[in-house]
Short mmCIF file of C-alpha atoms and ligand atoms in Angstrom, two decimals:
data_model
loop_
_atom_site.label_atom_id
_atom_site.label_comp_id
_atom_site.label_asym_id
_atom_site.label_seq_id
_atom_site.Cartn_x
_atom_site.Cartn_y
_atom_site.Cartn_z
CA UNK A 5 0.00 0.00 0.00
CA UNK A 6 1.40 3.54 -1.01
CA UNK A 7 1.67 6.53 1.31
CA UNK A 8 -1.18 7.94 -0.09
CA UNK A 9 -3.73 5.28 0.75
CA UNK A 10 -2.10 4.54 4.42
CA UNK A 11 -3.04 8.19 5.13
CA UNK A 12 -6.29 8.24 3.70
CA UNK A 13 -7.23 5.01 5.50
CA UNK A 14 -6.04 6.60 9.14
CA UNK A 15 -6.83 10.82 8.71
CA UNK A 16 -10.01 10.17 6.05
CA UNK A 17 -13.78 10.40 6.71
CA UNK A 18 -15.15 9.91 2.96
CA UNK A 19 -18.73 11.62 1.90
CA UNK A 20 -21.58 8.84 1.53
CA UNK A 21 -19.17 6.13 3.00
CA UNK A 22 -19.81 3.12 4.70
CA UNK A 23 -15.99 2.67 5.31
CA UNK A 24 -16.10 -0.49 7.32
CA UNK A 25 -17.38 -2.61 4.80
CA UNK A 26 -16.33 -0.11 1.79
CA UNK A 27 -13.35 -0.93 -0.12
CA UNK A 28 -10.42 1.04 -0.39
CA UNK A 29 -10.79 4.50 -2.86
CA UNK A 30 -9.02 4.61 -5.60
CA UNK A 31 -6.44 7.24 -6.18
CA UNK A 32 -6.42 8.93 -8.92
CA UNK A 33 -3.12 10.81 -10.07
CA UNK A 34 -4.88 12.97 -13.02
CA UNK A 35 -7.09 13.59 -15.52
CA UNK A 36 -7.51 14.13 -19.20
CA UNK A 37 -11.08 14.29 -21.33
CA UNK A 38 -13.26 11.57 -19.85
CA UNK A 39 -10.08 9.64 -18.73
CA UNK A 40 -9.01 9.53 -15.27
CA UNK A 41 -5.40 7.80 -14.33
CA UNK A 42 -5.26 5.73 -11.35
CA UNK A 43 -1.76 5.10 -8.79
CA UNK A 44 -2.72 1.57 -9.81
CA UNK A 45 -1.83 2.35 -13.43
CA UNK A 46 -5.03 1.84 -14.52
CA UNK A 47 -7.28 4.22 -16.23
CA UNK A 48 -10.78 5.02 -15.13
CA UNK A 49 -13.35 5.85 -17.78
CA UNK A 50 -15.37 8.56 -16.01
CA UNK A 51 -19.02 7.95 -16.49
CA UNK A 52 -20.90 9.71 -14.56
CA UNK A 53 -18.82 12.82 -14.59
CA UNK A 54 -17.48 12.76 -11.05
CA UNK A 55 -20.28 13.14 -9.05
CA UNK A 56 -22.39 14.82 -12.38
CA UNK A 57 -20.31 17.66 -12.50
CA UNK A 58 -17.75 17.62 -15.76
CA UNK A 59 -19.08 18.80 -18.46
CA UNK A 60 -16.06 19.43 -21.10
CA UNK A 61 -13.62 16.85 -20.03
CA UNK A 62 -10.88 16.57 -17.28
CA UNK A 63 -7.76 19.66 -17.33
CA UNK A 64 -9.18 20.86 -20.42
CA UNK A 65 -6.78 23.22 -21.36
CA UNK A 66 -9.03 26.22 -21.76
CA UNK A 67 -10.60 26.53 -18.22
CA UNK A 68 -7.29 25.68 -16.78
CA UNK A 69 -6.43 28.66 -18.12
CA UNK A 70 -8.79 30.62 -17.01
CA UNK A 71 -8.08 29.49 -13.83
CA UNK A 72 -4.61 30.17 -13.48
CA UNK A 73 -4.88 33.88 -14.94
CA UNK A 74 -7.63 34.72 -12.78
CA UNK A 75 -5.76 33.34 -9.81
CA UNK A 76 -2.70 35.48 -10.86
CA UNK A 77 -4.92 38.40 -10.80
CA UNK A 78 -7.28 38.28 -7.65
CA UNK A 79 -7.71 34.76 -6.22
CA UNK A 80 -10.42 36.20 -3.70
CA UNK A 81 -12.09 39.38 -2.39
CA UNK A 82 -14.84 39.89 -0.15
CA UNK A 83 -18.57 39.91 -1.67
CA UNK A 84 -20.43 42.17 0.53
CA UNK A 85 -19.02 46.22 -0.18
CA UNK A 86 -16.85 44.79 -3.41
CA UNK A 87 -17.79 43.42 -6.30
CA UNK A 88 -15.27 41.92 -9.05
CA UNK A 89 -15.67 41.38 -12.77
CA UNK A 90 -16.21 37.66 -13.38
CA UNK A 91 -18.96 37.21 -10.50
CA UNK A 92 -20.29 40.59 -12.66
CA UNK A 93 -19.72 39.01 -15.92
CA UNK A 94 -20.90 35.65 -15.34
CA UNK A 95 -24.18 37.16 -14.01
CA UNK A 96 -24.87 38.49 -17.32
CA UNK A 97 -23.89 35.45 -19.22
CA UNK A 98 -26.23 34.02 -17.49
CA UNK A 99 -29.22 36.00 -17.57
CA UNK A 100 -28.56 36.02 -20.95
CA UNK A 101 -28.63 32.54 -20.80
CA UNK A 102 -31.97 32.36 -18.75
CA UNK A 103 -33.95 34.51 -21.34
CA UNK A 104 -34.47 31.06 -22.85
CA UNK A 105 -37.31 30.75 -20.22
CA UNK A 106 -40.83 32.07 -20.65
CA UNK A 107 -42.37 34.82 -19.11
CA UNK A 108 -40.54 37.21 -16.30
CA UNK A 109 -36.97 36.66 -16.59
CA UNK A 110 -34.62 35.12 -14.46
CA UNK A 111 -32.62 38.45 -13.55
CA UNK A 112 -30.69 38.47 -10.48
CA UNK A 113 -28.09 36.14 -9.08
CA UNK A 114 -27.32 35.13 -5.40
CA UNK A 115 -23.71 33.61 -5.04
CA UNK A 116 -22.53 30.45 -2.82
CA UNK A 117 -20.77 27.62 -2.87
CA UNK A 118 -22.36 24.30 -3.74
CA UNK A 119 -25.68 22.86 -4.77
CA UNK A 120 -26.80 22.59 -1.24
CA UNK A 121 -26.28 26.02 0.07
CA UNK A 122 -28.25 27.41 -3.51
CA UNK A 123 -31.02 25.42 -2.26
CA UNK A 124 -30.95 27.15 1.38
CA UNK A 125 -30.56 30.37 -0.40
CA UNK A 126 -33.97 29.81 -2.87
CA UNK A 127 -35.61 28.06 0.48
CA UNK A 128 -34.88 31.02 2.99
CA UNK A 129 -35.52 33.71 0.27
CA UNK A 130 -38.87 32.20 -0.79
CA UNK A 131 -39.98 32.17 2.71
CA UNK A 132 -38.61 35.53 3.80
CA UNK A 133 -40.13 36.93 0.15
CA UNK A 134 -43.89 36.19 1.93
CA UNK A 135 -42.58 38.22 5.20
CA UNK A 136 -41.52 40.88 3.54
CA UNK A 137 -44.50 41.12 1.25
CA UNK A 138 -47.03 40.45 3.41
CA UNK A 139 -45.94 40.76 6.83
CA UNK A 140 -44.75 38.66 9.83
CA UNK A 141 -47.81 36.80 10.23
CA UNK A 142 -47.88 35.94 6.62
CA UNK A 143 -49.15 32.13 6.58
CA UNK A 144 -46.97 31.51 3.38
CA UNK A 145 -44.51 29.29 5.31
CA UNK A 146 -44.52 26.02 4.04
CA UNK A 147 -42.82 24.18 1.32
CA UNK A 148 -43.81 21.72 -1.32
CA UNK A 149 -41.65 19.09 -3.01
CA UNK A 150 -41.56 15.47 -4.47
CA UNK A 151 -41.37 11.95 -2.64
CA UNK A 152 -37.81 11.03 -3.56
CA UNK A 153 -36.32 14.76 -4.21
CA UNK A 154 -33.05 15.31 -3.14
CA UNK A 155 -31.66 18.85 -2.71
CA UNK A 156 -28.27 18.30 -0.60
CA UNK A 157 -27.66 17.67 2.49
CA UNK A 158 -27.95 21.01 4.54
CA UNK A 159 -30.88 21.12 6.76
CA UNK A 160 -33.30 23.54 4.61
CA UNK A 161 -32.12 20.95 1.62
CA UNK A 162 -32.77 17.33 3.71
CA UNK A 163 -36.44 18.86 4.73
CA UNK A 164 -37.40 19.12 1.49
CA UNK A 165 -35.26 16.05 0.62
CA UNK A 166 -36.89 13.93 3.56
CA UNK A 167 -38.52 11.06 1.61
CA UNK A 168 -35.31 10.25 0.31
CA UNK A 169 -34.54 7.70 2.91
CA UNK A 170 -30.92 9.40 3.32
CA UNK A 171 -31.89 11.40 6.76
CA UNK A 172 -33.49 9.47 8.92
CA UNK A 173 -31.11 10.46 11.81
CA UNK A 174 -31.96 14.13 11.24
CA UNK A 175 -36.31 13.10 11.00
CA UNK A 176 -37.11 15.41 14.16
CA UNK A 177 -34.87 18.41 13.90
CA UNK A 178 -36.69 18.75 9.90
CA UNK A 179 -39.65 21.60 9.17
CA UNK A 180 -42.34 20.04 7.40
CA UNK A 181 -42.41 19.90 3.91
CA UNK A 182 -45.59 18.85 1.88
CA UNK A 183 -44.66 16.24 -0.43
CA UNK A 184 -46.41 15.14 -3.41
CA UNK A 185 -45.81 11.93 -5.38
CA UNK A 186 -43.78 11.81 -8.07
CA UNK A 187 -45.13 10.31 -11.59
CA UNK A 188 -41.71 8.55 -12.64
CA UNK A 189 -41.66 7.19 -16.14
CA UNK A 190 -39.48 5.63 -18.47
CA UNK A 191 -39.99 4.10 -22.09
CA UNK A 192 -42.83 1.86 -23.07
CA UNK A 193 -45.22 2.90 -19.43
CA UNK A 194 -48.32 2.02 -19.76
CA UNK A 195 -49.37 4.09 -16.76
CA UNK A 196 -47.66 7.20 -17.05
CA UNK A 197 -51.29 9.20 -17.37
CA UNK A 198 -52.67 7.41 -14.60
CA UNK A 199 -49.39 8.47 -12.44
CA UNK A 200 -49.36 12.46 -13.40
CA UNK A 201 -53.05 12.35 -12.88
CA UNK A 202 -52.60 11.29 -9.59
CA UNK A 203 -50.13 13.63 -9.01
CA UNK A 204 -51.87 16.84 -10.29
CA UNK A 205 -54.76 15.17 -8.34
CA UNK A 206 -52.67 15.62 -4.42
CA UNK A 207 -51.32 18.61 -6.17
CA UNK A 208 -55.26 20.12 -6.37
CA UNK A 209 -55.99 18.30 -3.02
CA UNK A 210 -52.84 20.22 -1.75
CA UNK A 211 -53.85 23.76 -2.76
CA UNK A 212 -57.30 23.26 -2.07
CA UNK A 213 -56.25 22.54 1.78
CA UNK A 214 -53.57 24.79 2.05
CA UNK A 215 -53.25 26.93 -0.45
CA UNK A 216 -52.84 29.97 1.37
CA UNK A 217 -50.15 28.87 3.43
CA UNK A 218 -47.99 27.59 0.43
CA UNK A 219 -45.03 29.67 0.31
CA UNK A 220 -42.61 27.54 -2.53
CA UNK A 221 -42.32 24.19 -4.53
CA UNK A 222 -39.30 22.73 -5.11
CA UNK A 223 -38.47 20.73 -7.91
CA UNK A 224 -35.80 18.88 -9.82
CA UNK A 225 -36.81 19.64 -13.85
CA UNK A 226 -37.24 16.34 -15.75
CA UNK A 227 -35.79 14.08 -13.67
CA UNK A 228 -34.58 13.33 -9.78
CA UNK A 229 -30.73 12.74 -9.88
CA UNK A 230 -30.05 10.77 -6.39
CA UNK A 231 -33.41 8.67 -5.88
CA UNK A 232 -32.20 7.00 -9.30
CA UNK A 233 -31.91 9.06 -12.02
CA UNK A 234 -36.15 9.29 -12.08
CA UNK A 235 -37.71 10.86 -15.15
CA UNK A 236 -40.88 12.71 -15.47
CA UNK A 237 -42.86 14.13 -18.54
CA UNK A 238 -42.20 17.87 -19.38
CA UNK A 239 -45.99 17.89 -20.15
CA UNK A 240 -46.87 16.82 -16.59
CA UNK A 241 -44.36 19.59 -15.45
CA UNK A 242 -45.85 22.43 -17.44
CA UNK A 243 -49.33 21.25 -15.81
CA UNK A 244 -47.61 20.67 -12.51
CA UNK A 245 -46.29 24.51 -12.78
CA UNK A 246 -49.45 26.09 -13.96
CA UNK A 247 -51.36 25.11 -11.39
CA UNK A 248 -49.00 25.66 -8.53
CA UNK A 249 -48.56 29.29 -10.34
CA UNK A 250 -52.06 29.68 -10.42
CA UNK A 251 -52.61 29.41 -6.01
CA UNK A 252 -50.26 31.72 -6.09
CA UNK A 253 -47.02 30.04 -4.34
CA UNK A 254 -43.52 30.52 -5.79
CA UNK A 255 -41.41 27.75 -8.49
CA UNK A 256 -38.33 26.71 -7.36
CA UNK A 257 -36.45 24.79 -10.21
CA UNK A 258 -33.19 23.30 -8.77
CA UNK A 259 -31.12 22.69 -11.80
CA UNK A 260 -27.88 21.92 -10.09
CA UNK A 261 -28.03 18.07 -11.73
CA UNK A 262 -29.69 19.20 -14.99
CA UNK A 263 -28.41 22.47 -15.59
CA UNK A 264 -25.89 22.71 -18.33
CA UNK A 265 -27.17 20.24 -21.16
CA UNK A 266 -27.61 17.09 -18.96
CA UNK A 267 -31.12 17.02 -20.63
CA UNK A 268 -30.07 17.97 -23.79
CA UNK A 269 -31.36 21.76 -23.41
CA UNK A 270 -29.46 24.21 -21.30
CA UNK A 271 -31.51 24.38 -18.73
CA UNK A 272 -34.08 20.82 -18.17
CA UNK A 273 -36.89 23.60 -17.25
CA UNK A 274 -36.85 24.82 -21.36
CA UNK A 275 -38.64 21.53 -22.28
CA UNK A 276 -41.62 22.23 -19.98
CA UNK A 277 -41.60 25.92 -20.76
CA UNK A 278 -41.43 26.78 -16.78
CA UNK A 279 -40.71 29.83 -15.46
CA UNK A 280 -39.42 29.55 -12.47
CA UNK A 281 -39.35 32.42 -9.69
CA UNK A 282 -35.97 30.69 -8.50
CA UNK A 283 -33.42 28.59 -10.45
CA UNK A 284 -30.59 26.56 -8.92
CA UNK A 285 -27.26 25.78 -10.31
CA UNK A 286 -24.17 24.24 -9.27
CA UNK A 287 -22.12 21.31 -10.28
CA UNK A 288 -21.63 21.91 -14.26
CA UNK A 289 -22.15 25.41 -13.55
CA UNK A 290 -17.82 25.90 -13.55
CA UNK A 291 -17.58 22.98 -15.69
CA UNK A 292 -17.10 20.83 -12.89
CA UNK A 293 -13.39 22.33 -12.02
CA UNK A 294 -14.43 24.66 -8.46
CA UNK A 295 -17.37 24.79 -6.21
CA UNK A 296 -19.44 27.53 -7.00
CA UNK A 297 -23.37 28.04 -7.24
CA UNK A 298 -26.27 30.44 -8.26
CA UNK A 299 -29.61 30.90 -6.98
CA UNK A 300 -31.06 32.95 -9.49
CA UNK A 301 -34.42 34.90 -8.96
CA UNK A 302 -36.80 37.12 -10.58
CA UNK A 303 -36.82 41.01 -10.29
CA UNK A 304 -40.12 40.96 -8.52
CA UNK A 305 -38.58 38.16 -6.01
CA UNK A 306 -35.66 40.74 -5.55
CA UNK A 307 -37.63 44.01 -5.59
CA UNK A 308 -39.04 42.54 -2.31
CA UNK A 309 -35.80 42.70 -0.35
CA UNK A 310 -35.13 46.20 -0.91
CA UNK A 311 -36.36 48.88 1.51
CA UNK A 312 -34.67 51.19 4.28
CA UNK A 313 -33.82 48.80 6.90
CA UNK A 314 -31.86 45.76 6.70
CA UNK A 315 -34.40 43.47 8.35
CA UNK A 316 -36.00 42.90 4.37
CA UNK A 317 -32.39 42.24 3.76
CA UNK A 318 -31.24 38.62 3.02
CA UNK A 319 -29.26 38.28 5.70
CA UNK A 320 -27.34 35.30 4.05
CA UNK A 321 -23.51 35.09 2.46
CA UNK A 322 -20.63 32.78 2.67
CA UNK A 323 -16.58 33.86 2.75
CA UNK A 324 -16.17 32.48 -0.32
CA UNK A 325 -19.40 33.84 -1.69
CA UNK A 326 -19.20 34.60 -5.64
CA UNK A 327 -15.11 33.42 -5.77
CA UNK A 328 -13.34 34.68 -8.33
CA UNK A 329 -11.38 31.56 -9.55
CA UNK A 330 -14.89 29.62 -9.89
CA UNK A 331 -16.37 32.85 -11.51
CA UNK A 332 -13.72 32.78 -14.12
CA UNK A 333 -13.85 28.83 -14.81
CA UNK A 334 -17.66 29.19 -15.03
CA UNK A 335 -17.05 31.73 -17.70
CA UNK A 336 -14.46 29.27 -19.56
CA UNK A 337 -17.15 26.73 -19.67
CA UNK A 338 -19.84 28.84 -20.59
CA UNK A 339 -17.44 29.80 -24.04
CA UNK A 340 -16.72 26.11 -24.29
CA UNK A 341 -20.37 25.49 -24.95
CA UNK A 342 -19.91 27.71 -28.04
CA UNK A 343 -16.56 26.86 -29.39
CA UNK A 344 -17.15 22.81 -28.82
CA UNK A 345 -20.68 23.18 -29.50
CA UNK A 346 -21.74 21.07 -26.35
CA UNK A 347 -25.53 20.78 -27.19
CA UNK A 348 -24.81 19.33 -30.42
CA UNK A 349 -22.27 16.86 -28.61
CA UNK A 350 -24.67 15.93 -25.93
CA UNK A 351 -27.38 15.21 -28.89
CA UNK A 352 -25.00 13.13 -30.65
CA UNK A 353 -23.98 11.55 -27.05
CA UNK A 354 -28.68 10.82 -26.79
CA UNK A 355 -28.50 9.26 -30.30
CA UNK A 356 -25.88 6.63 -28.92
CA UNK A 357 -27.70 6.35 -25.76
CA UNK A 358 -30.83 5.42 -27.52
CA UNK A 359 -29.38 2.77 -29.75
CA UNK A 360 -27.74 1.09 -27.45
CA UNK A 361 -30.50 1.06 -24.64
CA UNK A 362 -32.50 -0.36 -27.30
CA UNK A 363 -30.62 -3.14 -27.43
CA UNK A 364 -30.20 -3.02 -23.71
CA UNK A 365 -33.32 -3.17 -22.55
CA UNK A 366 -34.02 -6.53 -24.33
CA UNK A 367 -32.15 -8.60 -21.64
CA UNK A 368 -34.52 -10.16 -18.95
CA UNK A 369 -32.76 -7.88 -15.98
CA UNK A 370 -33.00 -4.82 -17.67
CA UNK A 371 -35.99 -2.73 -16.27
CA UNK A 372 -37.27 1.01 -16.86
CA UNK A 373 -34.97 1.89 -19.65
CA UNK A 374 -35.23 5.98 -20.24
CA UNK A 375 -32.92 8.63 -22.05
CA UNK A 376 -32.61 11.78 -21.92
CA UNK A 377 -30.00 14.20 -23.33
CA UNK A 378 -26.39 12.65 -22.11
CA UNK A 379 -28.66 10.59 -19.25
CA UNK A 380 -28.83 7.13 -19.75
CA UNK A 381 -30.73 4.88 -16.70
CA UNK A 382 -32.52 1.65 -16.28
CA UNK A 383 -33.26 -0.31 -13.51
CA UNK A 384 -32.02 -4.14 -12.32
CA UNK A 385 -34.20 -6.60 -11.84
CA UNK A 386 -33.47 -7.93 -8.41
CA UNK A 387 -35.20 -10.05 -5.72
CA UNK A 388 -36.29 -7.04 -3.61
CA UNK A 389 -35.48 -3.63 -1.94
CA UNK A 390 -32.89 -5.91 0.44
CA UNK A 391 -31.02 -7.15 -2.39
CA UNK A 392 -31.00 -3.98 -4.48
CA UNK A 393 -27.97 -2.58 -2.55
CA UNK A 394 -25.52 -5.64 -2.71
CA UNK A 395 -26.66 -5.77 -6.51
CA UNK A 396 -25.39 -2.03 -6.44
CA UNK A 397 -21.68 -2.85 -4.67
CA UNK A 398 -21.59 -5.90 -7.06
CA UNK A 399 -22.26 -4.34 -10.26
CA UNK A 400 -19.89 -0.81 -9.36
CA UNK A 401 -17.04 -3.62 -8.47
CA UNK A 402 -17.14 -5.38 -11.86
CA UNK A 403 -17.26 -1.74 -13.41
CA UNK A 404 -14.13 -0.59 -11.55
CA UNK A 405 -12.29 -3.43 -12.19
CA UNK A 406 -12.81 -3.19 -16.09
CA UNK A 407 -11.85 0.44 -15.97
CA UNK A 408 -15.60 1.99 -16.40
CA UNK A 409 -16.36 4.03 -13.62
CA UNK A 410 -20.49 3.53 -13.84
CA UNK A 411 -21.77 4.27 -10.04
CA UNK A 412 -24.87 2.31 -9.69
CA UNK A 413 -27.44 3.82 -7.21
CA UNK A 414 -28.83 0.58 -5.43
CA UNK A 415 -30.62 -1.51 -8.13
CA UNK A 416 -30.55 2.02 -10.50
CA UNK A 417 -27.61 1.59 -13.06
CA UNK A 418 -26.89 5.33 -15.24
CA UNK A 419 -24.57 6.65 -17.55
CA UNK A 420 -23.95 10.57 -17.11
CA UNK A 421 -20.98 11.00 -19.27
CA UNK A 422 -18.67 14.22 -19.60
CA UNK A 423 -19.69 15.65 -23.31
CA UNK A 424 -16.06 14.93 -24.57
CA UNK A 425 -16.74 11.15 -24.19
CA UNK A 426 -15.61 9.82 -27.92
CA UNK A 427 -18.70 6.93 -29.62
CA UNK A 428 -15.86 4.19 -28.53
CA UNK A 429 -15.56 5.10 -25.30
CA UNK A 430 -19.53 5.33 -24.91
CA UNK A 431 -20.05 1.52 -27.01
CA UNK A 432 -17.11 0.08 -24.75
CA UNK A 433 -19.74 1.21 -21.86
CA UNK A 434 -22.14 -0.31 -23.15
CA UNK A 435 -20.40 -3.64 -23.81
CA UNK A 436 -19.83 -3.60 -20.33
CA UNK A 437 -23.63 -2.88 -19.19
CA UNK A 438 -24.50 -6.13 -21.71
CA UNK A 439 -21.99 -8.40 -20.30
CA UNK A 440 -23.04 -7.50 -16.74
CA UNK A 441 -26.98 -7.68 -17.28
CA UNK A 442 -26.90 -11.60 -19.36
CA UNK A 443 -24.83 -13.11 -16.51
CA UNK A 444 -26.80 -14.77 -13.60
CA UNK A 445 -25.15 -13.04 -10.90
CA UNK A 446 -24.45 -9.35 -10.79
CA UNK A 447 -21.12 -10.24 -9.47
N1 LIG B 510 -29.76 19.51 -5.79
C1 LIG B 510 -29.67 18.48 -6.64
C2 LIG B 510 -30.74 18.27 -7.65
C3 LIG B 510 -28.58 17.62 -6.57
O1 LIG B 510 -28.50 16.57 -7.41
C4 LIG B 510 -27.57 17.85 -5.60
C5 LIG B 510 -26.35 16.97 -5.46
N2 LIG B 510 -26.34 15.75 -6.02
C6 LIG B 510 -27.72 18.94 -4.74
C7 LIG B 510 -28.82 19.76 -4.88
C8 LIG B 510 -26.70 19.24 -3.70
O2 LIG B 510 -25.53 19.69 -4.29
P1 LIG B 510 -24.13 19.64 -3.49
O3 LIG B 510 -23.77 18.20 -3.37
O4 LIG B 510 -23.21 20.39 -4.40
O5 LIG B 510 -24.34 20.32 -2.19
#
């Protein structure tokens, strides 16, 4: 065993980790495109974009760059009195960005640091929006979201992630969230209407109950990263929206899985023509090179934090709050989706995904196929919910060991691929997901 990996194993407490029974991590030396070069001399095919944040590759030379000049420049200043011209910059990029969305525009942008603290942001603003529109006593407090959302794993973000069977431990210390169920769907369901219908029926039950106390839904656009890479309809979406828009309670889209062309549009929330009061982003949003994230809002949402005293202030910020160096590689990114055309990569990436789930979902495990933009999921047939996880370990082993790093979630098996990933790269997947699925055991 190396240094490395004697140090980890005695100073190391690793996120999501079981690390009794987990095996050792791999180290991994560097990086280049979708490749990933382990101590152990092997190389790692990186398939679901470590932790579903690469979008352009590993090192790619360009955001490197704009890394390394920014940091020669101003590594870091403080947010609140200063301002600095990539946090400025990739505001307006952005807004630019969000004029893709119908109706009042996305125009503002909250800086922090990761997908979890954008959700506080959206969560505390949407409530404190209510108080300072309507007063103290506004009953606009609580929060809607879906059975099996996850939105990180702050407290604001586990409340409305509950469901998710992740935070048990945290149950009583949680605000209650209203949750609705989710109508997940995948290719060939023959009770997709009957699922949305239900939905949009607790959705009607919901407002008709409460719908003067609703303050904000949360949603993840299209599909649910972490409870299995769950799709919905946009059409059920856009009906979902309208009538949550309609009681009068704000749209939270949390895009910090599907933002960036996971979906095969920028932003997942295009394909159900929402317009969300709050978007968001993280993850992709520097190209997957520095943690950064946005909660953007709309002008009315903002308007309502302005006044003479700083109690309708958000009293919210973090010290690294709109850093520079993740400013500037969002910014790299952001021109890498126009000089490497990324969309049209990510389209050509769905067309591979579709022919080869095709085939795919012909083998007696294979369950649930679905596709969307660079997202490629289907479920494995197992004995039950017990078995699902040791079907999981067995499966991500075998991957490993053949060089594919393909993550399974439980019995949920995906492919989320950086959009630099060559067709060979993508079919020697896929020859890996066949072999796996027609042998008897997993293992
Ligand atoms: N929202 C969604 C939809 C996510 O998928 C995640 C992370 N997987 C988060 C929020 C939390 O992001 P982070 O891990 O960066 O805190």
């Amino acid at each position: 065993m190396n240094d490395i990996r004697a140090l980890d194993r005695r100073h190391l407490w690793h996120p999501y980790t079981q690390a009794q029974t987990a095996p050792e991590p791999l180290e991994i030396l560097s990086g280049r495109g979708a490749t990933l070069y382990g101590a152990d001399g092997k190389e790692y095919l990186d398939l679901v974009s470590s932790w579903w944040v690469n979008l352009h590759g590993h090192a790619h030379p360009a955001i490197v760059r704009a890394i390394s000049e920014q940091a020669a420049r101003l590594e870091q200043v403080i947010f609140a009195d200063f301002t600095h011209a990539p946090a400025v910059e990739l505001a307006a990029r952005l807004v630019e960005k969000f004029g893709r969305l119908p109706g009042d525009k996305l125009s503002r942008v909250f800086y922090s640091d990761d997908g979890s603290t954008a959700v506080e942001v959206a969560l505390k603003a949407s409530l404190q929006y209510w108080r300072n529109v309507e007063g103290a006593a506004t009953r606009r407090t609580r929060i809607v979201a879906f059975e099996g959302a996850y939105h990180g794993d702050t407290f604001g973000a586990m409340a409305a992630g509950a469901r998710s069977g992740f935070f048990d431990a945290f149950g009583p210390k949680l605000f209650d969230v209203e949750f609705l169920p989710f109508p997940a769907t995948f290719d060939g369901d023959a009770e997709v209407e009957q699922k949305e219908r239900a939905a949009l029926d607790a959705l009607e039950r919901l407002i008709a109950r409460r719908g003067a106390e609703l303050a904000a839904a949360i949603v993840e656009p299209l599909v649910q990263g972490a409870s299995g890479m769950r799709f919905c309809r946009p059409r059920f979406l856009s009906a979902f929206a309208e009538r949550l828009t309609a009681s009068g309670a704000l749209l939270i889209c949390d895009e910090v899985m599907t933002g960036f062309g996971r979906t095969g549009t920028l932003f997942a929330s295009e394909q159900a023509a929402l317009s969300p009061d709050f978007m968001t982003l993280s993850k992709g949003l520097t190209g997957g090179y520095l943690p950064l994230s946005v909660t953007a809002c709309k002008e009315s949402i903002y308007q309502a934090f302005l006044g003479p005293s700083f109690s309708r202030a958000l009293a919210h910020g973090h010290s690294f709050t709109a850093n520079p160096l993740g400013c500037a590689a969002a910014l790299g990114s952001l021109a890498l989706f126009e000089s490497e055309r990324s969309l049209e990569r990510v389209a050509k990436i769905e067309r591979l995904h579709r022919e080869r789930m095709a085939r795919l979902a012909k083998l007696p495990r294979v369950t649930s196929p679905r596709v969307l933009g660079a997202i490629a999921s289907f479920d494995v047939k197992t004995e039950g919910p017990g078995y699902d996880a040791a079907v999981g370990r067995a499966l991500k082993e075998r991957f490993y060991s053949r060089g594919l790093l393909i993550r399974p979630m439980g019995s949920n098996v995906y492919l989320l691929p950086p959009y630099c990933i060559t067709d060979e790269e993508l079919h020697r997947a896929y020859d890996a997901l066949e072999e796996a699925m027609v042998e008897p055991c997993a293992s």
